[in-house]
Short mmCIF file of C-alpha atoms in Angstrom, two decimals:
data_model
loop_
_atom_site.label_atom_id
_atom_site.label_comp_id
_atom_site.label_asym_id
_atom_site.label_seq_id
_atom_site.Cartn_x
_atom_site.Cartn_y
_atom_site.Cartn_z
CA UNK A 1 12.01 -82.42 36.87
CA UNK A 2 10.43 -80.78 33.90
CA UNK A 3 11.63 -79.35 30.64
CA UNK A 4 11.85 -75.63 30.07
CA UNK A 5 11.41 -73.46 27.02
CA UNK A 6 14.28 -70.98 26.97
CA UNK A 7 16.70 -73.32 25.21
CA UNK A 8 18.11 -73.25 21.72
CA UNK A 9 16.62 -75.32 18.91
CA UNK A 10 17.32 -79.05 19.08
CA UNK A 11 19.60 -79.03 16.05
CA UNK A 12 22.08 -76.71 17.74
CA UNK A 13 21.83 -78.67 20.97
CA UNK A 14 22.61 -81.87 19.08
CA UNK A 15 25.71 -80.26 17.61
CA UNK A 16 26.93 -79.19 21.07
CA UNK A 17 26.46 -82.66 22.54
CA UNK A 18 28.28 -84.32 19.65
CA UNK A 19 31.17 -81.91 20.22
CA UNK A 20 31.24 -82.73 23.91
CA UNK A 21 31.30 -86.48 23.18
CA UNK A 22 34.13 -86.02 20.70
CA UNK A 23 36.15 -84.11 23.29
CA UNK A 24 35.65 -86.85 25.86
CA UNK A 25 36.87 -89.51 23.47
CA UNK A 26 40.17 -87.65 23.37
CA UNK A 27 40.62 -87.25 27.13
CA UNK A 28 43.71 -89.06 28.39
CA UNK A 29 44.72 -87.23 31.58
CA UNK A 30 42.76 -85.85 34.56
CA UNK A 31 44.05 -82.31 34.06
CA UNK A 32 42.52 -82.24 30.58
CA UNK A 33 39.02 -82.85 31.87
CA UNK A 34 38.57 -79.40 33.34
CA UNK A 35 40.14 -77.75 30.33
CA UNK A 36 37.26 -78.35 27.96
CA UNK A 37 35.18 -75.76 29.84
CA UNK A 38 37.43 -73.05 28.39
CA UNK A 39 37.24 -69.36 29.18
CA UNK A 40 34.05 -67.47 29.85
CA UNK A 41 33.56 -64.67 27.33
CA UNK A 42 30.69 -62.40 26.43
CA UNK A 43 30.60 -59.49 23.99
CA UNK A 44 27.84 -57.06 23.21
CA UNK A 45 26.54 -58.50 19.96
CA UNK A 46 26.82 -56.25 16.94
CA UNK A 47 28.75 -53.49 18.71
CA UNK A 48 32.33 -53.40 17.50
CA UNK A 49 34.69 -52.22 20.23
CA UNK A 50 32.03 -52.38 22.97
CA UNK A 51 32.90 -53.46 26.52
CA UNK A 52 32.95 -57.17 27.27
CA UNK A 53 32.65 -59.50 30.23
CA UNK A 54 35.33 -62.18 29.98
CA UNK A 55 37.94 -64.17 31.86
CA UNK A 56 40.57 -63.76 29.13
CA UNK A 57 40.43 -59.97 28.63
CA UNK A 58 41.72 -57.10 30.77
CA UNK A 59 39.03 -55.19 32.66
CA UNK A 60 38.34 -52.44 35.20
CA UNK A 61 36.37 -54.62 37.64
CA UNK A 62 37.41 -58.22 38.33
CA UNK A 63 35.83 -60.95 40.48
CA UNK A 64 37.51 -64.05 41.94
CA UNK A 65 34.44 -66.20 42.70
CA UNK A 66 36.17 -68.87 44.80
CA UNK A 67 38.73 -68.16 47.51
CA UNK A 68 39.37 -71.08 49.91
CA UNK A 69 41.59 -71.36 53.00
CA UNK A 70 41.62 -74.31 55.45
CA UNK A 71 43.96 -75.75 58.07
CA UNK A 72 45.69 -79.08 57.58
CA UNK A 73 43.32 -81.99 57.99
CA UNK A 74 40.17 -79.88 57.77
CA UNK A 75 39.22 -81.00 54.25
CA UNK A 76 40.09 -84.58 53.34
CA UNK A 77 43.47 -84.41 55.05
CA UNK A 78 44.63 -81.39 53.04
CA UNK A 79 45.62 -77.88 54.05
CA UNK A 80 44.26 -75.36 51.52
CA UNK A 81 45.30 -71.86 50.52
CA UNK A 82 44.55 -69.67 47.51
CA UNK A 83 47.26 -67.81 45.63
CA UNK A 84 45.84 -64.58 44.20
CA UNK A 85 47.52 -62.82 41.28
CA UNK A 86 46.52 -59.34 40.11
CA UNK A 87 48.33 -57.44 37.35
CA UNK A 88 48.30 -53.88 36.03
CA UNK A 89 48.85 -54.45 32.31
CA UNK A 90 49.22 -50.75 31.47
CA UNK A 91 52.75 -50.08 30.18
CA UNK A 92 52.67 -46.36 30.93
CA UNK A 93 50.66 -45.60 34.10
CA UNK A 94 50.28 -46.71 37.69
CA UNK A 95 46.85 -47.66 39.00
CA UNK A 96 45.11 -47.89 42.36
CA UNK A 97 42.81 -50.82 43.07
CA UNK A 98 40.13 -51.13 45.75
CA UNK A 99 39.43 -54.75 46.74
CA UNK A 100 37.16 -56.51 49.19
CA UNK A 101 36.81 -60.09 50.36
CA UNK A 102 33.32 -61.43 51.00
CA UNK A 103 33.39 -64.00 53.80
CA UNK A 104 30.65 -66.57 53.07
CA UNK A 105 31.25 -68.80 56.11
CA UNK A 106 28.35 -70.10 58.14
CA UNK A 107 28.47 -69.90 61.95
CA UNK A 108 26.69 -71.80 64.70
CA UNK A 109 23.58 -70.06 66.01
CA UNK A 110 24.53 -70.93 69.60
CA UNK A 111 28.30 -70.48 69.15
CA UNK A 112 29.01 -67.57 66.75
CA UNK A 113 32.77 -68.13 66.81
CA UNK A 114 32.49 -71.64 65.36
CA UNK A 115 32.48 -72.02 61.56
CA UNK A 116 30.04 -74.61 60.26
CA UNK A 117 28.53 -75.94 57.04
CA UNK A 118 25.12 -77.46 56.25
CA UNK A 119 26.87 -80.85 56.19
CA UNK A 120 28.69 -80.76 59.54
CA UNK A 121 26.72 -78.43 61.84
CA UNK A 122 25.21 -81.32 63.83
CA UNK A 123 28.65 -82.46 64.93
CA UNK A 124 30.40 -79.06 65.05
CA UNK A 125 27.77 -76.90 66.77
CA UNK A 126 26.64 -77.39 70.40
CA UNK A 127 23.40 -79.41 70.73
CA UNK A 128 20.41 -77.52 69.38
CA UNK A 129 22.48 -75.17 67.24
CA UNK A 130 21.89 -74.41 63.58
CA UNK A 131 24.32 -73.26 60.90
CA UNK A 132 23.44 -69.67 60.03
CA UNK A 133 24.79 -68.31 56.76
CA UNK A 134 26.47 -64.92 57.01
CA UNK A 135 28.40 -62.62 54.73
CA UNK A 136 30.87 -59.92 55.74
CA UNK A 137 33.24 -57.75 53.67
CA UNK A 138 36.83 -56.71 54.41
CA UNK A 139 38.24 -53.88 52.27
CA UNK A 140 41.79 -52.98 51.30
CA UNK A 141 43.64 -50.87 48.75
CA UNK A 142 46.77 -51.49 46.70
CA UNK A 143 48.71 -49.44 44.15
CA UNK A 144 50.29 -51.19 41.19
CA UNK A 145 53.02 -49.55 39.14
CA UNK A 146 52.99 -49.89 35.36
CA UNK A 147 53.09 -53.52 34.20
CA UNK A 148 53.37 -54.68 37.82
CA UNK A 149 52.02 -58.05 38.90
CA UNK A 150 51.18 -58.66 42.55
CA UNK A 151 50.71 -62.08 44.12
CA UNK A 152 49.76 -63.04 47.65
CA UNK A 153 48.40 -65.84 49.77
CA UNK A 154 44.80 -65.37 50.89
CA UNK A 155 45.83 -66.77 54.28
CA UNK A 156 48.82 -64.45 54.80
CA UNK A 157 47.91 -61.29 52.88
CA UNK A 158 49.94 -58.90 50.71
CA UNK A 159 53.24 -57.54 52.04
CA UNK A 160 53.94 -53.84 51.60
CA UNK A 161 57.61 -54.33 50.77
CA UNK A 162 60.06 -56.98 49.64
CA UNK A 163 61.39 -58.93 51.39
CA UNK A 164 58.09 -59.26 53.27
CA UNK A 165 57.60 -56.72 56.01
CA UNK A 166 54.25 -55.40 57.13
CA UNK A 167 51.06 -56.74 55.60
CA UNK A 168 48.39 -54.51 54.05
CA UNK A 169 45.45 -54.53 56.51
CA UNK A 170 42.55 -56.78 55.42
CA UNK A 171 44.51 -58.23 52.47
CA UNK A 172 44.38 -61.60 54.25
CA UNK A 173 41.12 -63.43 54.96
CA UNK A 174 39.59 -62.58 58.33
CA UNK A 175 39.16 -66.16 59.60
CA UNK A 176 40.27 -69.72 58.87
CA UNK A 177 38.65 -71.85 57.52
CA UNK A 178 37.40 -69.44 54.87
CA UNK A 179 35.35 -69.71 51.74
CA UNK A 180 34.16 -66.70 49.79
CA UNK A 181 35.07 -64.34 46.97
CA UNK A 182 37.32 -61.39 46.17
CA UNK A 183 36.30 -58.36 44.10
CA UNK A 184 38.66 -55.61 42.85
CA UNK A 185 37.87 -52.36 41.02
CA UNK A 186 40.27 -49.95 39.33
CA UNK A 187 39.95 -46.42 40.76
CA UNK A 188 41.38 -43.02 39.86
CA UNK A 189 43.69 -42.68 42.87
CA UNK A 190 44.36 -43.54 46.51
CA UNK A 191 41.74 -43.02 49.19
CA UNK A 192 38.35 -44.47 50.03
CA UNK A 193 36.54 -41.65 48.21
CA UNK A 194 38.36 -42.10 44.90
CA UNK A 195 35.85 -42.78 42.06
CA UNK A 196 36.13 -45.77 39.70
CA UNK A 197 38.33 -45.31 36.66
CA UNK A 198 37.21 -46.03 33.08
CA UNK A 199 40.52 -47.78 32.32
CA UNK A 200 40.57 -51.55 31.74
CA UNK A 201 44.05 -52.61 32.83
CA UNK A 202 43.45 -55.41 35.33
CA UNK A 203 43.78 -59.15 34.89
CA UNK A 204 43.71 -61.76 37.63
CA UNK A 205 44.20 -65.44 38.35
CA UNK A 206 43.51 -67.58 41.41
CA UNK A 207 45.19 -70.90 42.22
CA UNK A 208 43.66 -73.13 44.89
CA UNK A 209 46.56 -75.11 46.39
CA UNK A 210 46.00 -78.26 48.47
CA UNK A 211 48.83 -79.85 50.45
CA UNK A 212 48.37 -83.15 52.26
CA UNK A 213 49.27 -83.33 55.94
CA UNK A 214 52.99 -84.26 56.06
CA UNK A 215 52.29 -86.54 59.04
CA UNK A 216 49.93 -88.71 56.98
CA UNK A 217 51.07 -92.30 56.33
CA UNK A 218 51.47 -91.70 52.59
CA UNK A 219 54.09 -89.29 51.17
CA UNK A 220 52.68 -85.73 51.13
CA UNK A 221 50.82 -84.83 47.96
CA UNK A 222 50.04 -81.41 46.49
CA UNK A 223 47.84 -80.17 43.66
CA UNK A 224 46.99 -76.78 42.21
CA UNK A 225 43.67 -75.84 40.57
CA UNK A 226 43.72 -72.49 38.76
CA UNK A 227 41.09 -70.29 37.13
CA UNK A 228 40.98 -66.76 35.70
CA UNK A 229 39.21 -63.90 37.44
CA UNK A 230 36.00 -62.82 35.70
CA UNK A 231 36.48 -59.30 34.33
CA UNK A 232 33.92 -56.61 33.48
CA UNK A 233 35.22 -53.90 31.18
CA UNK A 234 34.32 -50.29 31.99
CA UNK A 235 32.67 -48.05 29.40
CA UNK A 236 35.61 -45.93 28.28
CA UNK A 237 35.20 -42.17 28.17
CA UNK A 238 32.82 -41.98 31.14
CA UNK A 239 33.49 -40.21 34.43
CA UNK A 240 33.31 -42.11 37.69
CA UNK A 241 31.32 -40.95 40.70
CA UNK A 242 32.50 -41.16 44.32
CA UNK A 243 29.01 -40.59 45.74
CA UNK A 244 28.31 -43.06 48.56
CA UNK A 245 25.03 -44.13 47.02
CA UNK A 246 26.39 -44.63 43.51
CA UNK A 247 26.72 -48.32 42.54
CA UNK A 248 28.93 -50.06 40.03
CA UNK A 249 26.46 -50.83 37.22
CA UNK A 250 26.87 -53.97 35.13
CA UNK A 251 24.89 -53.32 31.96
CA UNK A 252 23.11 -50.25 33.33
CA UNK A 253 21.20 -49.28 36.46
CA UNK A 254 18.59 -51.94 37.36
CA UNK A 255 14.93 -51.03 37.71
CA UNK A 256 13.78 -50.11 41.18
CA UNK A 257 16.87 -48.15 42.23
CA UNK A 258 16.27 -45.26 44.66
CA UNK A 259 15.24 -42.00 43.02
CA UNK A 260 18.20 -39.95 41.86
CA UNK A 261 20.64 -42.88 41.89
CA UNK A 262 23.41 -42.66 39.29
CA UNK A 263 26.04 -45.21 38.38
CA UNK A 264 29.50 -44.76 39.88
CA UNK A 265 30.72 -46.41 36.66
CA UNK A 266 29.14 -48.51 33.93
CA UNK A 267 30.59 -51.88 33.01
CA UNK A 268 29.81 -54.75 30.66
CA UNK A 269 26.62 -56.66 31.55
CA UNK A 270 26.42 -60.07 33.15
CA UNK A 271 25.83 -63.07 30.88
CA UNK A 272 22.29 -64.24 30.31
CA UNK A 273 23.18 -67.95 30.50
CA UNK A 274 26.18 -69.74 31.99
CA UNK A 275 27.28 -73.07 30.49
CA UNK A 276 28.96 -75.81 32.54
CA UNK A 277 30.38 -78.82 30.67
CA UNK A 278 30.98 -81.46 33.32
CA UNK A 279 31.26 -85.06 34.42
CA UNK A 280 28.20 -86.31 36.26
CA UNK A 281 28.93 -86.90 39.94
CA UNK A 282 30.46 -90.30 40.62
CA UNK A 283 31.32 -90.83 36.96
CA UNK A 284 34.20 -93.15 36.10
CA UNK A 285 36.00 -91.46 33.17
CA UNK A 286 38.17 -93.27 30.60
CA UNK A 287 41.39 -92.44 32.46
CA UNK A 288 40.13 -94.21 35.63
CA UNK A 289 39.02 -93.22 39.10
CA UNK A 290 35.93 -91.24 40.09
CA UNK A 291 35.13 -87.55 39.44
CA UNK A 292 32.99 -85.15 41.45
CA UNK A 293 32.41 -81.46 40.74
CA UNK A 294 31.86 -78.39 42.92
CA UNK A 295 29.98 -75.47 41.40
CA UNK A 296 30.44 -71.95 42.78
CA UNK A 297 27.83 -69.33 41.88
CA UNK A 298 28.05 -65.66 42.83
CA UNK A 299 25.36 -63.01 42.17
CA UNK A 300 26.54 -60.17 39.96
CA UNK A 301 24.70 -57.77 42.28
CA UNK A 302 25.63 -56.98 45.86
CA UNK A 303 24.92 -54.51 48.65
CA UNK A 304 27.70 -53.72 51.12
CA UNK A 305 26.17 -52.35 54.32
CA UNK A 306 27.74 -49.46 56.22
CA UNK A 307 30.40 -50.38 58.73
CA UNK A 308 33.57 -51.12 56.74
CA UNK A 309 35.15 -54.37 57.86
CA UNK A 310 32.34 -54.91 60.37
CA UNK A 311 29.57 -54.51 57.82
CA UNK A 312 27.50 -57.16 56.14
CA UNK A 313 26.68 -58.07 52.58
CA UNK A 314 23.14 -58.18 51.24
CA UNK A 315 21.79 -58.87 47.82
CA UNK A 316 18.92 -60.49 45.99
CA UNK A 317 18.05 -64.13 46.51
CA UNK A 318 18.59 -65.37 42.98
CA UNK A 319 16.84 -68.49 41.72
CA UNK A 320 19.33 -70.27 39.49
CA UNK A 321 17.38 -72.22 36.87
CA UNK A 322 19.29 -75.16 35.43
CA UNK A 323 18.76 -77.22 32.32
CA UNK A 324 20.75 -80.45 32.36
CA UNK A 325 21.58 -82.48 29.24
CA UNK A 326 23.14 -85.94 29.15
CA UNK A 327 24.91 -87.63 26.22
CA UNK A 328 21.59 -89.07 24.98
CA UNK A 329 20.45 -85.44 24.55
CA UNK A 330 17.75 -85.93 27.16
CA UNK A 331 16.85 -82.74 28.97
CA UNK A 332 16.05 -82.31 32.67
CA UNK A 333 15.64 -79.26 34.87
CA UNK A 334 16.11 -78.20 38.45
CA UNK A 335 16.78 -75.00 40.34
CA UNK A 336 18.54 -73.74 43.46
CA UNK A 337 18.67 -70.56 45.52
CA UNK A 338 21.77 -68.37 45.52
CA UNK A 339 21.92 -65.76 48.25
CA UNK A 340 25.19 -63.82 48.10
CA UNK A 341 27.23 -67.00 47.61
CA UNK A 342 26.66 -70.68 46.78
CA UNK A 343 29.35 -73.36 46.70
CA UNK A 344 28.22 -76.98 46.60
CA UNK A 345 28.82 -80.29 44.92
CA UNK A 346 26.60 -80.87 41.92
CA UNK A 347 24.88 -83.78 43.66
CA UNK A 348 23.94 -81.51 46.59
CA UNK A 349 22.08 -79.02 44.40
CA UNK A 350 18.88 -81.08 44.34
CA UNK A 351 19.40 -83.34 47.39
CA UNK A 352 20.18 -82.86 51.08
CA UNK A 353 23.72 -81.68 51.93
CA UNK A 354 26.20 -84.53 52.29
CA UNK A 355 26.77 -87.83 50.46
CA UNK A 356 23.90 -89.86 51.96
CA UNK A 357 21.49 -89.44 49.03
CA UNK A 358 23.84 -88.38 46.22
CA UNK A 359 22.90 -91.50 44.26
CA UNK A 360 19.40 -90.06 43.73
CA UNK A 361 20.55 -86.69 42.42
CA UNK A 362 19.78 -85.46 38.93
CA UNK A 363 23.54 -84.92 38.62
CA UNK A 364 24.48 -88.50 39.56
CA UNK A 365 26.11 -90.58 36.82
CA UNK A 366 23.94 -93.55 37.80
CA UNK A 367 20.76 -91.55 37.29
CA UNK A 368 21.81 -90.11 33.93
CA UNK A 369 23.46 -93.25 32.56
CA UNK A 370 26.22 -91.21 30.88
CA UNK A 371 29.65 -90.01 31.95
CA UNK A 372 29.38 -86.36 30.88
CA UNK A 373 26.76 -83.71 30.34
CA UNK A 374 26.09 -80.02 30.06
CA UNK A 375 24.22 -77.72 32.44
CA UNK A 376 22.91 -74.31 31.39
CA UNK A 377 22.34 -71.88 34.26
CA UNK A 378 20.27 -68.71 34.27
CA UNK A 379 19.34 -66.31 37.06
CA UNK A 380 15.56 -65.92 37.06
CA UNK A 381 14.42 -62.29 37.00
CA UNK A 382 12.36 -61.28 40.02
CA UNK A 383 10.66 -58.04 41.06
CA UNK A 384 12.41 -54.73 40.37
CA UNK A 385 14.60 -54.08 43.41
CA UNK A 386 17.37 -51.78 42.24
CA UNK A 387 19.88 -54.62 42.25
CA UNK A 388 19.53 -57.45 39.74
CA UNK A 389 19.58 -61.19 39.21
CA UNK A 390 22.69 -62.03 37.15
CA UNK A 391 25.12 -64.83 38.04
CA UNK A 392 28.76 -65.68 37.42
CA UNK A 393 30.72 -68.69 38.59
CA UNK A 394 33.54 -71.22 38.39
CA UNK A 395 33.77 -75.00 38.82
CA UNK A 396 36.30 -77.32 40.44
CA UNK A 397 36.65 -81.02 39.70
CA UNK A 398 37.97 -83.53 42.25
CA UNK A 399 39.48 -86.89 41.28
CA UNK A 400 39.72 -89.89 43.59
CA UNK A 401 40.52 -93.58 43.27
CA UNK A 402 37.05 -94.72 44.35
CA UNK A 403 33.68 -93.36 45.45
CA UNK A 404 34.58 -93.41 49.16
CA UNK A 405 38.23 -92.36 48.80
CA UNK A 406 39.26 -88.73 49.46
CA UNK A 407 40.08 -86.58 46.45
CA UNK A 408 43.77 -86.67 45.62
CA UNK A 409 43.78 -84.32 42.58
CA UNK A 410 41.76 -81.32 41.44
CA UNK A 411 41.27 -78.96 38.49
CA UNK A 412 39.40 -75.63 38.34
CA UNK A 413 37.96 -73.83 35.33
CA UNK A 414 35.77 -70.93 34.27
CA UNK A 415 32.25 -71.39 32.99
CA UNK A 416 31.29 -70.50 29.45
CA UNK A 417 29.00 -67.52 28.89
CA UNK A 418 26.41 -68.01 26.18
CA UNK A 419 25.94 -65.38 23.47
CA UNK A 420 23.63 -62.67 24.76
CA UNK A 421 23.56 -60.43 27.79
CA UNK A 422 21.07 -59.49 30.49
CA UNK A 423 18.99 -56.47 29.63
CA UNK A 424 17.89 -55.93 33.26
CA UNK A 425 21.29 -54.79 34.57
CA UNK A 426 23.03 -55.53 37.88
CA UNK A 427 24.49 -53.26 40.54
CA UNK A 428 27.11 -53.43 43.30
CA UNK A 429 26.37 -50.88 46.04
CA UNK A 430 29.18 -49.92 48.37
CA UNK A 431 26.74 -48.90 51.11
CA UNK A 432 23.20 -49.99 51.94
CA UNK A 433 21.18 -47.08 50.56
CA UNK A 434 17.84 -48.90 50.53
CA UNK A 435 16.05 -51.90 51.98
CA UNK A 436 16.58 -55.02 49.92
CA UNK A 437 13.59 -57.34 49.61
CA UNK A 438 13.29 -60.09 52.21
CA UNK A 439 13.93 -63.65 50.95
#
């Protein structure tokens, strides 16, 4: 673990750590702990009225980085679903929205129907099987009238009328258990060929709801962990393109795009650095119990292969470089690979999946000797590939009575975005118009 050189001067770092310590001294309830991460927000410096990437502003392209669905008993005795809320804030006009889930489940190499994870594949898959990561999109379209909110369960999908009747195809996840993301873009009208709109009317929220198995010996418990969708504002006054090869450009078209490629629409750029204020894994905070954190990272860039709901998702393999600071202002570094989607506990970022060696992780409270810290995350720029290397993400904290006890409460929150934006640009292609580099 070595220090890096892209950080701010030490004086500013010292100020940030003092602020973090002061916040922790005032923490009295578990639900407050996740709140100090605040909302992610990024503006183009020095450009009044320019488009922004934020989780507290309306936008034309919104991303829900963490959608989770699981049956009762699958995860610590809890059934899990995600309530998705999407609102058209325009008080005068309707809008059409194209959305797609990205299924990030792994499947057994010798039993493709069985969902697995790097932690459980040895017990879930038949002998000799491996857990192969795979990504697949499922697309759907909705129309929102002026000032209309829509809310639906990721498990059950969005009904077309009220009381519930038919369900919009693909508006529910395509398998359970499920972990992945949801992306939605505002378009000019109905139909798959409708180009993106330059309006910025969408806002979204996701609430991950966990309900304990009612047959458990203790009374059933429920908790809700909510975060805001990350929004990218469109450049107003520009015309969208419905060309199949035209990507959504975040901060401009990345280098290496196929000749003649034009942006379907331009949006605010991805942040240069993400900031996660967090408890170290296994920390015992002032209000009691033990806290562990899951970090979800999603590349800003993506390639959706041809084939609609049977297609696949490709994108760059992004190296996420991380600088970790403890309360003594000591600095450490590590990195991890993010290919299309990465959800893991902090302690699993630099150790093997599972709890067996968590005590040796850079993110372990015992290693750091402090309760809280800050991690700064940046996607490392690789070769020009027409896509990009930006990252966005959310975090979810889990609270339990002891190290070995299952989590009985949770809180989710958005990451901060540091001042500054990526000059390289990112792109979301709706079809695979070129060969992406091999990992």
